[in-house]
Coordinates of C-alpha atoms in Angstrom, one line a residue:
M994 CA -0.2 -0.3 0.1
N995 CA 1.3 3.4 -0.9
L996 CA 0.8 6.1 1.5
T997 CA 2.4 8.6 0.4
P998 CA -0.8 10.5 -1.2
Y999 CA -2.7 9.7 2.6
L1000 CA 0.8 11.3 4.4
I1001 CA -0.1 13.9 2.5
R1002 CA -3.3 14.9 3.1
G1003 CA -2.6 14.0 6.1
L1004 CA -0.1 16.7 6.8
A1005 CA -2.4 19.0 5.1
T1006 CA -5.1 18.6 7.0
G1007 CA -3.2 18.6 9.6
G1008 CA -2.2 22.3 9.0
Q1009 CA -5.6 23.3 8.5
F1010 CA -6.5 21.6 12.0
A1011 CA -3.3 23.7 14.1
L1012 CA -4.4 26.9 12.1
V1013 CA -7.4 27.0 14.6
A1014 CA -6.0 25.0 17.3
I1015 CA -4.5 28.0 18.1
G1016 CA -7.3 30.1 18.2
Y1017 CA -7.2 27.9 20.6
T1018 CA -4.9 27.5 22.7
M1019 CA -4.2 31.6 22.6
V1020 CA -7.6 32.0 24.1
Y1021 CA -7.0 29.2 26.3
G1022 CA -3.7 30.8 27.3
I1023 CA -5.0 34.0 28.4
L1024 CA -7.9 33.7 29.7
K1025 CA -8.2 30.1 30.5
L1026 CA -11.4 29.5 28.6
I1027 CA -12.4 27.0 26.3
N1028 CA -13.7 29.8 22.8
F1029 CA -16.4 27.2 21.9
A1030 CA -17.6 29.5 18.5
H1031 CA -14.2 29.0 17.5
G1032 CA -15.2 26.6 15.7
D1033 CA -18.2 28.5 14.1
L1034 CA -16.0 31.1 13.4
F1035 CA -14.5 28.9 11.2
M1036 CA -17.7 27.7 9.7
L1037 CA -18.5 31.5 9.4
S1038 CA -15.7 32.8 7.8
G1039 CA -16.3 29.8 4.9
I1040 CA -20.1 31.4 4.7
M1041 CA -19.0 34.9 4.8
M1042 CA -16.5 33.6 1.5
I1043 CA -19.3 32.3 -0.7
Y1044 CA -21.3 35.1 -0.6
L1045 CA -18.8 37.8 -0.1
A1046 CA -17.8 36.7 -4.4
A1047 CA -21.6 35.7 -5.2
S1048 CA -22.3 39.3 -5.0
F1049 CA -19.7 40.8 -6.0
P1050 CA -18.3 38.6 -9.2
T1051 CA -15.5 41.4 -10.9
M1052 CA -13.6 41.9 -8.1
P1053 CA -10.8 40.2 -8.0
M1054 CA -10.2 37.7 -6.0
W1055 CA -7.2 38.4 -3.3
V1056 CA -9.5 41.8 -2.8
T1057 CA -12.7 39.1 -1.3
I1058 CA -10.7 37.0 0.2
L1059 CA -8.8 40.3 2.5
I1060 CA -12.4 41.1 3.2
M1061 CA -13.6 38.4 4.0
I1062 CA -10.0 37.9 6.8
A1063 CA -11.0 41.7 7.7
L1064 CA -14.4 40.6 8.2
T1065 CA -13.5 38.0 10.5
V1066 CA -11.2 39.3 12.0
F1067 CA -14.4 42.1 13.2
V1068 CA -16.5 38.9 13.9
G1069 CA -14.2 37.7 16.4
F1070 CA -13.1 41.4 18.0
A1071 CA -17.1 42.0 18.2
I1072 CA -17.5 38.2 20.1
E1073 CA -14.8 38.6 22.8
K1074 CA -16.2 42.4 23.7
C1075 CA -19.5 41.4 23.6
A1076 CA -20.0 38.3 24.7
Y1077 CA -16.1 38.0 27.0
S1078 CA -15.2 41.3 28.3
P1079 CA -17.8 42.3 30.1
L1080 CA -17.5 38.6 32.3
R1081 CA -13.9 39.2 33.1
T1082 CA -14.2 39.0 36.6
A1083 CA -17.5 37.0 36.4
P1084 CA -17.4 32.4 37.9
R1085 CA -15.1 30.5 34.6
M1086 CA -18.6 28.7 34.8
S1087 CA -20.6 31.7 33.0
V1088 CA -18.4 32.9 30.5
M1089 CA -18.1 28.9 29.5
I1090 CA -22.5 28.8 28.8
S1091 CA -21.6 32.6 26.8
A1092 CA -19.1 30.8 24.8
I1093 CA -21.5 28.0 23.5
G1094 CA -24.3 30.8 23.8
V1095 CA -22.4 32.6 21.0
S1096 CA -21.8 29.0 18.9
Y1097 CA -25.1 27.9 18.3
L1098 CA -25.6 32.6 17.8
L1099 CA -23.6 32.1 15.1
Q1100 CA -25.2 28.5 14.1
N1101 CA -28.8 29.8 13.8
L1102 CA -27.6 33.0 12.4
V1103 CA -25.9 30.9 9.1
C1104 CA -29.1 29.1 9.0
Y1105 CA -30.9 31.9 9.0
V1106 CA -29.2 33.7 5.8
T1107 CA -28.8 30.5 4.0
G1108 CA -31.9 28.8 5.3
G1109 CA -30.4 25.7 6.5
L1110 CA -28.6 24.8 3.2
A1111 CA -25.4 24.0 2.5
K1112 CA -23.7 26.4 -0.4
Q1113 CA -20.8 25.8 -2.3
F1114 CA -17.2 27.1 -1.7
P1115 CA -15.7 29.3 -4.2
D1116 CA -12.8 28.1 -7.3
I1117 CA -9.6 30.7 -5.6
P1118 CA -6.9 31.2 -8.4
L1119 CA -3.8 28.6 -8.0
I1120 CA -5.2 27.0 -5.1
S1121 CA -8.6 25.9 -6.1
Q1122 CA -5.9 23.8 -9.5
S1123 CA -4.5 20.9 -9.3
I1124 CA -0.6 19.5 -9.5
R1125 CA 1.4 16.5 -8.3
V1126 CA 3.9 16.8 -6.5
F1127 CA 5.6 13.0 -5.1
G1128 CA 2.7 11.4 -7.9
V1129 CA 0.4 12.1 -5.8
K1130 CA -2.5 14.8 -7.9
D1131 CA -4.6 17.3 -5.9
K1132 CA -5.5 21.1 -5.4
L1133 CA -2.4 23.9 -4.2
A1134 CA -4.1 23.8 -0.7
V1135 CA -3.6 20.7 -0.3
F1136 CA 0.1 20.9 -0.3
I1137 CA 0.7 24.9 0.9
S1138 CA -0.9 24.1 3.8
P1139 CA 1.2 22.4 6.2
L1140 CA 3.9 25.2 5.1
V1141 CA 1.5 28.0 5.8
A1142 CA 0.2 26.9 9.4
V1143 CA 4.7 26.4 9.7
V1144 CA 4.8 30.0 9.3
L1145 CA 2.5 31.9 10.1
M1146 CA 3.2 29.6 14.2
V1147 CA 6.5 30.3 13.7
I1148 CA 6.2 34.2 13.2
L1149 CA 3.3 34.4 15.6
V1150 CA 6.5 32.7 17.7
L1151 CA 8.8 35.4 16.8
I1152 CA 5.8 37.9 18.4
I1153 CA 4.9 36.7 21.4
N1154 CA 9.2 35.9 22.2
H1155 CA 10.8 39.1 20.7
T1156 CA 7.8 41.7 20.9
K1157 CA 6.7 44.4 24.1
F1158 CA 2.9 43.2 22.2
G1159 CA 4.7 39.2 23.0
M1160 CA 6.2 40.1 26.8
S1161 CA 2.8 41.4 27.8
M1162 CA 0.9 38.4 26.5
R1163 CA 3.1 36.3 28.3
A1164 CA 3.1 38.4 31.3
V1165 CA -0.8 38.2 31.3
S1166 CA -0.4 34.6 30.4
K1167 CA 1.7 33.8 34.0
D1168 CA -0.7 36.1 36.3
F1169 CA -3.2 38.2 35.0
E1170 CA -3.7 40.5 38.5
T1171 CA -0.2 40.9 38.2
A1172 CA 0.0 42.0 35.1
Q1173 CA -2.6 44.4 35.8
L1174 CA -0.8 46.0 38.7
M1175 CA 2.4 46.5 36.7
G1176 CA 0.1 48.4 34.1
V1177 CA -0.5 46.0 31.2
K1178 CA -3.6 46.8 28.8
I1179 CA -5.8 43.8 30.1
N1180 CA -7.6 44.5 27.5
S1181 CA -6.1 45.1 24.6
V1182 CA -4.0 41.7 24.8
I1183 CA -7.0 39.5 25.2
S1184 CA -8.8 41.7 22.5
M1185 CA -5.7 41.2 19.8
T1186 CA -6.0 38.4 21.6
F1187 CA -9.5 37.8 19.9
V1188 CA -7.8 38.8 16.7
I1189 CA -5.1 36.7 15.6
G1190 CA -7.1 34.0 16.8
S1191 CA -9.8 34.3 13.9
F1192 CA -7.0 35.4 11.3
L1193 CA -5.9 32.7 12.0
A1194 CA -9.2 30.4 12.5
A1195 CA -10.0 32.3 8.4
V1196 CA -7.0 31.7 6.9
G1197 CA -7.2 27.9 7.6
A1198 CA -10.7 27.9 6.9
M1199 CA -9.9 28.8 3.3
L1200 CA -7.7 26.1 3.0
Y1201 CA -9.9 23.3 4.6
F1202 CA -13.1 24.7 2.1
T1203 CA -10.9 24.7 -0.6
N1204 CA -10.0 21.5 -0.4
Y1205 CA -14.0 20.3 1.1
P1206 CA -15.4 23.2 -0.4
T1207 CA -19.4 22.2 0.6
V1208 CA -20.2 24.2 3.9
A1209 CA -23.0 24.3 6.5
I1210 CA -24.3 24.7 9.3
T1211 CA -22.2 22.3 10.3
S1212 CA -19.3 22.5 9.0
G1213 CA -17.5 23.8 11.8
G1214 CA -18.0 21.9 13.6
M1215 CA -15.9 18.4 14.0
P1216 CA -12.8 21.1 12.5
G1217 CA -13.5 22.8 15.3
L1218 CA -13.6 19.6 17.4
K1219 CA -10.7 18.2 16.2
A1220 CA -8.4 21.4 16.3
F1221 CA -9.1 21.6 20.5
V1222 CA -8.6 17.7 20.1
A1223 CA -4.9 18.9 18.7
A1224 CA -4.2 21.7 21.3
V1225 CA -5.3 20.0 24.0
F1226 CA -2.7 16.8 22.4
G1227 CA 0.1 19.1 22.0
G1228 CA -0.2 20.8 25.3
I1229 CA -2.8 23.4 25.8
G1230 CA -1.7 27.4 25.7
S1231 CA 1.7 26.3 23.7
I1232 CA 1.4 27.5 21.0
P1233 CA 4.4 25.0 18.7
G1234 CA 1.7 22.1 21.0
A1235 CA -1.0 22.6 19.3
M1236 CA 0.7 23.2 15.6
I1237 CA 2.2 19.9 16.5
G1238 CA -1.0 17.9 17.9
G1239 CA -2.5 19.5 14.8
V1240 CA -1.0 17.3 12.2
L1241 CA 0.3 14.4 14.9
L1242 CA -4.0 14.2 14.2
G1243 CA -4.1 14.9 10.7
V1244 CA -2.2 12.1 9.6
I1245 CA -3.6 10.1 11.9
E1246 CA -6.8 10.8 10.6
K1247 CA -5.8 9.9 7.4
I1248 CA -3.8 6.7 8.1
C1249 CA -7.1 5.1 9.8
L1250 CA -9.0 6.4 6.2
A1251 CA -5.9 4.3 4.4
V1252 CA -7.0 0.8 6.0
P1253 CA -10.8 -0.7 5.9
A1254 CA -10.5 -1.9 9.0
L1255 CA -10.1 1.2 10.8
A1256 CA -11.4 4.1 8.2
P1257 CA -14.9 3.5 9.9
Y1258 CA -13.3 4.3 13.0
T1259 CA -11.4 7.1 12.7
T1260 CA -13.0 9.9 14.9
A1261 CA -13.0 7.1 17.3
V1262 CA -9.3 6.1 16.8
E1263 CA -8.4 9.8 17.6
F1264 CA -10.5 9.8 20.4
S1265 CA -9.4 7.4 21.6
L1266 CA -5.5 8.0 21.5
L1267 CA -6.3 11.3 23.0
I1268 CA -7.4 9.9 26.1
L1269 CA -4.0 7.4 25.4
I1270 CA -1.8 10.8 25.9
L1271 CA -3.8 12.3 29.0
L1272 CA -2.8 9.4 30.3
V1273 CA 0.5 9.0 30.3
R1274 CA 1.0 12.3 30.0
P1275 CA -1.5 14.9 31.2
I1276 CA -0.4 18.5 30.4
G1277 CA -0.7 17.1 26.9
L1278 CA 3.3 17.2 24.7
L1279 CA 4.7 20.3 25.4
G1280 CA 2.3 22.0 27.4
K1281 CA 4.0 22.8 30.8
K1282 CA 2.7 22.4 34.3
R1283 CA 1.2 25.7 35.9
R1284 CA 1.0 26.5 39.8
E1285 CA -2.9 27.5 41.1
K1286 CA -3.9 30.1 43.5
V1287 CA -5.3 29.2 46.2

């Protein structure tokens, strides 16, 4: 059996999972919050791309992509300001319930606009074209997905480790209250975290839906859940961990699909491996133990 096509497509899917997983892990690293609406923001990004391309067919595609990314970032920013910022001092359970509410709000909004019907994602020049690499013929989006994910992850890590804003993010992640006392603008840091996560979700959606071109209100559910699994797999709160977790999960998924006996149970295998990893290493592959203040 030739596993090369499955490995290549697994790396592509893993890169797309990783872009969404980084959004999960960044928000958790700052707020200790699982943003359950993140997968639905991923889906909304695909829907917005469809309607923008259909409404402005003469607009250059690169302009449509930039507008889609800007709208996704705005929605992510608005979610933080409207749903999470007012609950900054509330119990975590209240914030979690708010996140679930935002998730259902986005799904129902898309259902109202689309009538609950699946929509066809537009062809994007270059990345929608088929090419052959190592004997595998597929869309260019498949081959560039892991590269895009790695490049964006490296840029993000450099920003976090070598800029003043990155220092603020690390300070807030280590100790929220102390960072606030030291003059760090907490609200700005949190808002920018959501902005970055939304940008990565938009890029991931563009690559994902180019390869899986049907977008429905449930299209963000499983990719969002698997991206969350990837974040936990790699160590929630670790950006390189989210990248590694996403790639591993994508490769495992495609290899399972290559084995007829495992193909119907692919999702079960993925979650079983997650349970096994957490039993051996509860903090994930690259996670760090944190001391909880009493």
